[in-house]
XYZ file of C-alpha atoms in Angstrom:
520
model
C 17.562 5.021 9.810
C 18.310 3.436 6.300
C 19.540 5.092 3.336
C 16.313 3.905 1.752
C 14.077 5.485 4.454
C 16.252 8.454 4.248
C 15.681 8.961 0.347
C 11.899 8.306 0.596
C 11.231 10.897 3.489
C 13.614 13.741 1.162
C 11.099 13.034 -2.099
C 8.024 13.460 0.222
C 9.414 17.171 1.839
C 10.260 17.599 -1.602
C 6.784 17.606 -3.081
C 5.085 19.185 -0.298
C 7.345 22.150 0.649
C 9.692 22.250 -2.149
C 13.150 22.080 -3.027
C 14.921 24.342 -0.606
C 13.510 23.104 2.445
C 14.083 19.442 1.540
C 18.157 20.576 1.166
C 17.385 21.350 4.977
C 15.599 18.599 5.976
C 18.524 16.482 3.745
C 20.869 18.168 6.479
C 19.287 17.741 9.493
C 18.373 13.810 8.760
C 22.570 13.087 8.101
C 22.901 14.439 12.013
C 21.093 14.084 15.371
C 20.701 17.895 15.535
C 22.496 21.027 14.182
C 23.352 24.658 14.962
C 21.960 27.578 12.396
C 25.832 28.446 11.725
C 25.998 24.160 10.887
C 23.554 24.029 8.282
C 24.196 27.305 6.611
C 28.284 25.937 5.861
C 26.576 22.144 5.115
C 23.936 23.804 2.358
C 25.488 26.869 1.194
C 22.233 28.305 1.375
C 21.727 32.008 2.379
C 20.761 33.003 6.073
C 17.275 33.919 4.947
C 16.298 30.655 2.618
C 17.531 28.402 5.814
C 15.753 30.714 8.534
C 12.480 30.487 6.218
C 13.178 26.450 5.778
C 13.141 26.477 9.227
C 10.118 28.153 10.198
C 8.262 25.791 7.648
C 9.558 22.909 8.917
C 8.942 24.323 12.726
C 5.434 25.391 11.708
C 3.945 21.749 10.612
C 5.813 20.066 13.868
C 8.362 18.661 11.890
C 11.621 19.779 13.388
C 11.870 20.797 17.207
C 14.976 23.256 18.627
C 16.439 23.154 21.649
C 19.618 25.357 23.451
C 23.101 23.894 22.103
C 24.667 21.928 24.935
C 27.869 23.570 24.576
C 26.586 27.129 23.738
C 23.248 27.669 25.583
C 22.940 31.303 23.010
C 22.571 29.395 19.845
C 19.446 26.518 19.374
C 20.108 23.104 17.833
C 17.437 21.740 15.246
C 16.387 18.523 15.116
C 14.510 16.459 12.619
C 11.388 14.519 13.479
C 12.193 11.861 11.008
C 9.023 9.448 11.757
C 6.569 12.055 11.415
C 7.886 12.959 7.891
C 6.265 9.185 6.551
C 2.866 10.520 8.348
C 2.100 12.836 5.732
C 1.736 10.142 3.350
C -1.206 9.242 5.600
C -2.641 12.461 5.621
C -5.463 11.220 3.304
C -5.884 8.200 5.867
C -5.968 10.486 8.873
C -9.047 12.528 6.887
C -11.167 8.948 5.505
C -11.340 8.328 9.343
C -12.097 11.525 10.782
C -15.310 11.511 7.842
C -16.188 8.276 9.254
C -16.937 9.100 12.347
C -17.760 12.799 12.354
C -19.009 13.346 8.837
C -17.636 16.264 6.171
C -17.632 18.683 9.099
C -14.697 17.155 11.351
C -13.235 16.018 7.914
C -13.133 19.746 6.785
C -11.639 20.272 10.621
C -9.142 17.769 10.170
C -8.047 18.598 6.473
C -7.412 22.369 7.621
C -5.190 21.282 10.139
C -3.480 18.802 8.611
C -2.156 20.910 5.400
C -1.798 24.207 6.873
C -0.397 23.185 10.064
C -1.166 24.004 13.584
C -3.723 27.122 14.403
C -6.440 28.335 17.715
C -9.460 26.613 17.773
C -10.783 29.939 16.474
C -8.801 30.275 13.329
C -9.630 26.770 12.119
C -13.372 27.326 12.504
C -12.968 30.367 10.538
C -11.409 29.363 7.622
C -13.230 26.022 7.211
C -16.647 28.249 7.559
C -14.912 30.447 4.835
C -13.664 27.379 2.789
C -15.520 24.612 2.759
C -18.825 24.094 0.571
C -20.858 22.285 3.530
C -23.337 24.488 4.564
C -23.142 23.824 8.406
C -24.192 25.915 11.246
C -21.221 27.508 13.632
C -22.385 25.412 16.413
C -21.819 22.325 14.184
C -18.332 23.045 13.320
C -17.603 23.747 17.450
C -19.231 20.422 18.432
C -17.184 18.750 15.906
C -14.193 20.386 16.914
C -14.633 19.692 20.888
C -15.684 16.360 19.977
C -12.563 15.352 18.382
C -10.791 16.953 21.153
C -12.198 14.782 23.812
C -11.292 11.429 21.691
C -7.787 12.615 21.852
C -7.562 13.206 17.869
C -6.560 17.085 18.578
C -3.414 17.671 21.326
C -2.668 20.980 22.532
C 1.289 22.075 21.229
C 3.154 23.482 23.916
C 2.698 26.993 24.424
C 5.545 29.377 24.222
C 6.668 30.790 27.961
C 9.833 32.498 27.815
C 10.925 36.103 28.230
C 11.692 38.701 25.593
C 15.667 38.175 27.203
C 15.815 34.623 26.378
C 18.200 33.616 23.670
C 16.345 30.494 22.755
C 12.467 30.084 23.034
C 11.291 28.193 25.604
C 7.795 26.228 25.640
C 5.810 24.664 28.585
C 4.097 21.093 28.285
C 1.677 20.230 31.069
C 0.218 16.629 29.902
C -3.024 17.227 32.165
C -3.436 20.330 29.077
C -3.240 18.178 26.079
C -6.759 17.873 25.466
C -8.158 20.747 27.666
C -11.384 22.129 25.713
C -10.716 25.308 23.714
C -12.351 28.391 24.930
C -14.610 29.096 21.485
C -16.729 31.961 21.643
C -19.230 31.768 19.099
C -20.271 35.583 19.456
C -16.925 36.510 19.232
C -16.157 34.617 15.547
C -19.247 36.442 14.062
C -17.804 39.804 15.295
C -14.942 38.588 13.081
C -16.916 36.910 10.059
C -18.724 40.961 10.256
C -14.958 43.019 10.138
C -15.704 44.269 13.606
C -13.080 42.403 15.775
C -9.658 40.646 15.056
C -8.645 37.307 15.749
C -5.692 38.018 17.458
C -8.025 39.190 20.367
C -10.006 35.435 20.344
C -9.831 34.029 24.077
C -7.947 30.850 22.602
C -5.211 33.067 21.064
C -2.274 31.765 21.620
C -3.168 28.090 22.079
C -2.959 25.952 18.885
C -3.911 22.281 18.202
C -2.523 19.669 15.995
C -3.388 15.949 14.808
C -2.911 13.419 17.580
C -1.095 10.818 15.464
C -0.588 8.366 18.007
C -4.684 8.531 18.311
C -5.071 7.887 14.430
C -2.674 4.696 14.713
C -4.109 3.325 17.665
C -6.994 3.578 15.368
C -5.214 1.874 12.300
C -3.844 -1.105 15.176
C -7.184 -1.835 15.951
C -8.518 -2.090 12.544
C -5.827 -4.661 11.546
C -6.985 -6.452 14.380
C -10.603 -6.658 14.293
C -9.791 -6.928 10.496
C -8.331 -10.152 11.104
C -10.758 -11.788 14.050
C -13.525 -10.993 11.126
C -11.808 -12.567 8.134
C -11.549 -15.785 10.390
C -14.237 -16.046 13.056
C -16.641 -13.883 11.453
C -18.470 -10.679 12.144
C -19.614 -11.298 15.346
C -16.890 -12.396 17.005
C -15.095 -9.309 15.897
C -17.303 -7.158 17.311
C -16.625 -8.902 20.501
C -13.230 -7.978 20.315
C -14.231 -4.878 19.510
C -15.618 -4.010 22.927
C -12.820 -5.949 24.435
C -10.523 -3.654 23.321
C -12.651 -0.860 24.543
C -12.673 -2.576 27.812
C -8.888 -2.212 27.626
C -8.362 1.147 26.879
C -9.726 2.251 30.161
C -7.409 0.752 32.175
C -4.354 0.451 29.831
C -1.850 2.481 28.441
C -2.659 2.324 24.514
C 0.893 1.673 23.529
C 1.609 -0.894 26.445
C 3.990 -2.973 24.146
C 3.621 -6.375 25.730
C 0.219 -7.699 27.422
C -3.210 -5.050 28.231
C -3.981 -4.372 32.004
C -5.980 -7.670 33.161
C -9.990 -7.427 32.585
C -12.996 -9.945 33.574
C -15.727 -11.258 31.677
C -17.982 -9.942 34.391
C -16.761 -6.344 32.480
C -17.248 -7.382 28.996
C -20.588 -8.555 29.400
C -21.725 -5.502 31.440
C -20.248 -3.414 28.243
C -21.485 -5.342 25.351
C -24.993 -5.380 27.099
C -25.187 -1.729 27.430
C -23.913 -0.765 24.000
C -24.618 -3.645 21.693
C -27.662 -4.475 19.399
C -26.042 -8.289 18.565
C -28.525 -10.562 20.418
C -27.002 -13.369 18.763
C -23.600 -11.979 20.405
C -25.274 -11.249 23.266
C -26.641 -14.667 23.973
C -23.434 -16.735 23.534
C -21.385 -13.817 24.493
C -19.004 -16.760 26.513
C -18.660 -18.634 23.496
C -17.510 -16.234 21.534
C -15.105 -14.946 24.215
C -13.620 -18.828 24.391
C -13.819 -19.024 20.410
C -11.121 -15.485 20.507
C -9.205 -17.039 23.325
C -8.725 -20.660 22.168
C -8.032 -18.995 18.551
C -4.227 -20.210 17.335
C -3.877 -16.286 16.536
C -4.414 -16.156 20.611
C -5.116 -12.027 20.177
C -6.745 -12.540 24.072
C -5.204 -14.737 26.687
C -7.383 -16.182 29.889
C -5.158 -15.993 32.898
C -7.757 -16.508 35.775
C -11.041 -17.270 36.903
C -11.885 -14.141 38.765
C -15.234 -12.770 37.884
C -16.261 -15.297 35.478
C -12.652 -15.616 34.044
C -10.003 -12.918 33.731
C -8.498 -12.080 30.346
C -5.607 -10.059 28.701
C -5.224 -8.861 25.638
C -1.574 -10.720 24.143
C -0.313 -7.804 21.451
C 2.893 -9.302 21.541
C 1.932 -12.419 20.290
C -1.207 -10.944 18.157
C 1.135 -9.279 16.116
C 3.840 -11.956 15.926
C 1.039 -14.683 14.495
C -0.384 -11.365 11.865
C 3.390 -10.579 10.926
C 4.343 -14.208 10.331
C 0.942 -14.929 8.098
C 1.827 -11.894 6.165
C 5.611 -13.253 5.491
C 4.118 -16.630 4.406
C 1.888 -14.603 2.084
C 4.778 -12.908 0.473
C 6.761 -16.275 -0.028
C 4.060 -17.596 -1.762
C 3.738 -15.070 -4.056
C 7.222 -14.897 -5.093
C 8.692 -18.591 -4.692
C 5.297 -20.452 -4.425
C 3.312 -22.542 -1.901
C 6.267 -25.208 -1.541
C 8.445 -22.094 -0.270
C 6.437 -21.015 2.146
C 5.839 -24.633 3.408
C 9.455 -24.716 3.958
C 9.066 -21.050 5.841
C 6.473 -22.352 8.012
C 8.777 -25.839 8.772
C 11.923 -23.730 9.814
C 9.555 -21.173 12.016
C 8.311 -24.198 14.131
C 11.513 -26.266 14.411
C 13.594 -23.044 15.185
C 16.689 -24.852 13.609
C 16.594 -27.679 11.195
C 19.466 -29.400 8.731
C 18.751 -29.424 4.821
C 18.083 -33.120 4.772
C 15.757 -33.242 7.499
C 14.105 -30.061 6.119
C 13.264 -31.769 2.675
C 12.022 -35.052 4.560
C 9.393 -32.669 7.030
C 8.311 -30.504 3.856
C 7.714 -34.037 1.780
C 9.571 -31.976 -1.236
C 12.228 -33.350 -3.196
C 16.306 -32.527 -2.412
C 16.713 -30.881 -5.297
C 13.388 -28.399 -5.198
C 13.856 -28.056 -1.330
C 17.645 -26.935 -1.576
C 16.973 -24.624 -4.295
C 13.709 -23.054 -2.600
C 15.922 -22.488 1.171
C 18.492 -21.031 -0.986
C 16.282 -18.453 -2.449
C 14.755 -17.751 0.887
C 18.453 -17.164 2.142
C 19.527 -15.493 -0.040
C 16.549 -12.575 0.112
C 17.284 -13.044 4.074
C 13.965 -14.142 4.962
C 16.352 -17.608 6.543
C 19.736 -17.503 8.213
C 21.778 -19.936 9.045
C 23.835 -20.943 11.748
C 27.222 -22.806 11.257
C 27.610 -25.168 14.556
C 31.467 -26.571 14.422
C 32.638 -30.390 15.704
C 36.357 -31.362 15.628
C 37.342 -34.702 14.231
C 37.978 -37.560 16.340
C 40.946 -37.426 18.735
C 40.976 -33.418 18.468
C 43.597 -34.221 14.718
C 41.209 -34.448 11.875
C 39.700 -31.926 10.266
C 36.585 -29.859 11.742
C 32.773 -31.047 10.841
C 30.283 -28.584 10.672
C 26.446 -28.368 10.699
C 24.658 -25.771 9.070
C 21.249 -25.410 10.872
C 18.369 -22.955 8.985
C 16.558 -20.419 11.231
C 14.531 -17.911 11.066
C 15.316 -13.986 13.225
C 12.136 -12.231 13.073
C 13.786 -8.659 14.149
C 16.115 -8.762 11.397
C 14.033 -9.961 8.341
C 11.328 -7.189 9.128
C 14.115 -4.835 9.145
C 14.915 -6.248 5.674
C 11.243 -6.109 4.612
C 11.000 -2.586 5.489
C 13.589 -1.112 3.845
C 12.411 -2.952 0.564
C 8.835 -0.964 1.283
C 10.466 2.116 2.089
C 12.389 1.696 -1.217
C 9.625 0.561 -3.417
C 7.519 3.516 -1.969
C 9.883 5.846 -3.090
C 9.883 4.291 -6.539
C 6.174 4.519 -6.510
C 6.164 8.221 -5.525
C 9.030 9.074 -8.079
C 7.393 6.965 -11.275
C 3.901 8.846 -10.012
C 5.834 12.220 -10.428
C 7.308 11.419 -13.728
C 4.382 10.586 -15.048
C 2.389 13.774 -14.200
C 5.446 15.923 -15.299
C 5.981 13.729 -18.123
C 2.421 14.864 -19.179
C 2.032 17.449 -18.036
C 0.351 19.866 -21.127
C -1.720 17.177 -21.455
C -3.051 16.915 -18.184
C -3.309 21.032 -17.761
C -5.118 21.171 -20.840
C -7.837 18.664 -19.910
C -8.165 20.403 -16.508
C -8.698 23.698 -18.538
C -11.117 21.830 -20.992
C -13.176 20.283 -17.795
C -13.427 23.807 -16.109
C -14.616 25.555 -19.062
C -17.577 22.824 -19.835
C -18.353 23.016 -16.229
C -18.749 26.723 -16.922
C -20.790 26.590 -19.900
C -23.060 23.932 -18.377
C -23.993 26.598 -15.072
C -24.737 29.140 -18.397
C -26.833 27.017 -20.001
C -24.740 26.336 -23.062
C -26.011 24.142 -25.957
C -24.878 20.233 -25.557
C -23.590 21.058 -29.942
C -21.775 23.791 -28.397
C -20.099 21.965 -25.287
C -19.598 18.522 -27.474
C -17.394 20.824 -30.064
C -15.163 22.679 -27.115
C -14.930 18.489 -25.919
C -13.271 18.140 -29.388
C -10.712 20.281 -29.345
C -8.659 17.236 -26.927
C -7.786 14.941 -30.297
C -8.713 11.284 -29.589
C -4.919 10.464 -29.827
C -4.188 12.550 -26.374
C -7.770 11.448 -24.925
C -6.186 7.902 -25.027
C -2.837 8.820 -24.188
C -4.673 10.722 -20.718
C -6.864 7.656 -20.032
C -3.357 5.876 -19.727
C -1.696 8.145 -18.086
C -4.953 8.588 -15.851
C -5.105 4.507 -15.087
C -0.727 4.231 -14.692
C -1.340 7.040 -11.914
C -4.018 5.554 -10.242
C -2.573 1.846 -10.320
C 0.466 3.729 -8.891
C -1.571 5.706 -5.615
C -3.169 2.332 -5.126
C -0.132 0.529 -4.635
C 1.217 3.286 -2.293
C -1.586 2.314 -0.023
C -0.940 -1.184 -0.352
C 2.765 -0.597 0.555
C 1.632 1.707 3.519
C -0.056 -1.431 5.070
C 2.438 -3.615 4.926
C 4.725 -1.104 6.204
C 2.033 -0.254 9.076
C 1.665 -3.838 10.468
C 5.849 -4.385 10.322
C 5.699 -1.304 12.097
C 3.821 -2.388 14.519
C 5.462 -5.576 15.182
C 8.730 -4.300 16.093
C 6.836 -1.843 18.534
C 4.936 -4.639 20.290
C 7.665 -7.562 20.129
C 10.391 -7.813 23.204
C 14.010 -7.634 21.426
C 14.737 -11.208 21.980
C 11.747 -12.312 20.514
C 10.941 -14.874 17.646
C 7.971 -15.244 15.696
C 7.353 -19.221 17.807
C 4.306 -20.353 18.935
C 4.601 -20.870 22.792
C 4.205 -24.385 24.101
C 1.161 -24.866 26.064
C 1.702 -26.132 29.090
């Protein structure tokens, strides 16, 4: 991990737990995994601020402990350093639980999310107790068991060891991870009525938790149909749509290379049952060629079995989606002529400067200067190829060939997000604290007109209490207001970029470069 992805994940702990448990955290990311003796001499913290930074830390699935290798009485703690970034997406994780389960599986979701794992039981409780939806029990269960089946709530390991153990032990059984919650319905409205406790709930004992890798198999697919949309149109993406259905039942989800192979015979069947797209329906083979014969190749026909047999190419889906997204970036900071000469070195693999300026039809000057900028932010490499002189005497000739490795320029990329994310967070932060009367103040002046409107206060009476916030500081908060906003918009923007180069290096084999493969 980078120091850039380091110092953005100790800001984020930072503003959501505070500043003694990201100190911890701070600790734990510098090693693979540390003793309770180790972090209190690397902190200088007392027993009882690291114990409690701990349990926080523990609590929202953060850090995980195992017995030390070389003294099986003491537990090592170690840091979950990926799932630190995913509470930026918290707010993500919520916008597409409320899409498709309403306010009700978004109140489900939110509770879990920012107060960390809890029974089935508890979280129907509070969100009953909490939210401002007026739903019926039964609602909130459905919702609940509902996002359990579609994998978006796992079952945490449950705790299994003896009083006598020195270091808790928990049990996973994967065939339990999303098991349906015993919810008794009778039993929570003994509760809501004082008469029973909810340590006594048949589900005590078993908590759930976001499924993350549900929510970004989610996000993958999005990017994907996204993009089949944005260039073949809408029906065509729905095609792929159910395609990709078609490949989740017979393929692991985070298969890196190429889905499980699947016939048309199978789409058709599915898109006839579940579609309302005649038009898709009747040129349903069309539109399957159209996806397949695409340049962005996101499905690949490898036989003729059942009215032609088809997989689903991630590997090269997101190689074509990373590379367009590098060309956009050129172009927006060295111009169309720069990302020409991208594009040139990408499909030659390794080219000299002079016959780089002839293929891009740009003159010497502008075409040396443009492939030194690109080198120089490491979006190009070169490679030095040496020739000795004639008769093995004179002096060496070399050849300096651009090219272009994919792996390592992402790697690049992302620690520029990672770093300009952290700038975003940190400017965001300033700002508010910066501000901060201000922005108390016309919190205090917004609650108290909200009161006086429920009372039935004059508008004369509600316009003056408006006017004690001069028009001097109502213009300084509008700016404040828009420099925040710009700045949580561009944290989503960065997200995205940092999403798909995510998902590149998942789905790309190690040797890999972003080339289109001859057809043969």
């Amino acid at each position: 991990m980078s120091i850039e992805y380091a110092n953005l994940c100790s800001v984020v702990v930072k503003q959501v737990f505070g500043e003694t448990v990201q100190i911890v955290a701070d600790c734990l990311f510098c090693a693979v995994s540390r003793t309770l003796p180790a972090i209190l001499k690397k902190t200088n913290l007392s027993r009882k601020e690291v114990s409690t930074a701990l349990a926080v830390l523990i609590k929202y699935q953060l850090v995980v402990f195992a017995p030390c290798a070389t003294n099986p009485f003491l537990a090592e703690y170690s840091l979950k350093r990926e799932e630190i970034f995913y509470i930026l997406r918290y707010p993500s994780y919520v916008q597409l639980i409320h899409s498709k389960y309403g306010p009700v599986g978004a109140a489900i979701a939110e509770e879990l999310l920012h107060s960390g794992p809890q029974t089935a039981t508890n979280v129907l409780l509070k969100c009953i107790a909490n939210s401002e939806i007026k739903e019926k029990i039964e609602t909130y269960r459905e919702n609940f068991l509902a996002m359990v089946s579609d994998n978006y709530l796992i079952r945490l390991p449950q705790l299994i060891s003896a009083e006598e153990d020195p270091v808790p032990k928990l049990q996973t059984d994967a065939y339990q991870y999303f098991a349906p919650p015993d919810i008794n319905l009778h039993f929570i409205s003994e509760v809501q009525a004082g008469k029973e406790k909810v340590e006594k709930a048949a589900d005590a004992g078993i908590y759930w938790h976001a499924n993350f890798s549900r929510f970004h198999q989610d996000f993958r697919d999005t990017v994907m149909i996204g993009a089949i949309e944005r260039k073949l149109g809408t029906s065509a993406s729905e095609c792929f749509k159910y395609i990709l259905k078609q490949m989740y039942e017979r393929t692991d989800p985070w298969q890196k290379d190429c889905s499980n192979p699947f016939t048309f015979a199978e789409i058709k069947q599915t898109i006839e049952k579940k579609s309302n797209n005649l038009d898709l329906i009747k040129h349903l083979d069309q539109y399957v060629s159209l996806i397949a014969d695409d340049p962005l190749r996101f499905i690949r026909k490898i036989g003729e079995m059942g009215g032609g047999q088809y997989v689903v190419d991630l590997n090269h889906a997101f190689e074509e989606l990373t590379l367009s997204w590098f060309g956009s970036v050129i172009t927006e900071r060295y111009g169309s002529k720069a990302s020409r000469i991208f594009r040139i070195i990408h499909m030659k693999k390794y080219i000299e400067q002079e016959e780089l300026q002839k293929e891009a039809m740009i003159p010497a000057r502008e075409a040396k200067l443009l492939s030194y900028y690109l080198f120089q932010d490491q979006f190009i490499q070169i490679k030095t190829i040496r020739k000795a002189g004639g008769g093995g005497t004179g002096p060496a000739k070399a050849f300096f060939l651009f090219h272009f490795k994919p792996r390592q320029s992402v790697r690049m990329i992302l620690n520029i997000c990672y770093k300009a994310l952290y700038n975003t967070i940190e400017r965001s932060n300033f700002e508010k604290s910066e501000h901060k009367r201000l922005i108390e103040k016309s919190q205090k002046l917004d609650s108290i007109v909200a009161t006086m409107k429920e009372r039935g206060e004059s508008a004369e009476y509600i316009e003056e209490i408006l006017e004690t916030l001069t028009p001097p500081e109502r213009e300084i908060l509008e700016k404040v207001k828009t420099r925040i906003k710009t700045l949580s918009k561009a944290e989503l923007t960065i997200d995205d970029s940092i999403f798909l180069l995510q998902m590149y290096l998942h789905h790309s084999k190690v040797e890999t470069s972003l080339t289109t493969k001859d057809k043969k």
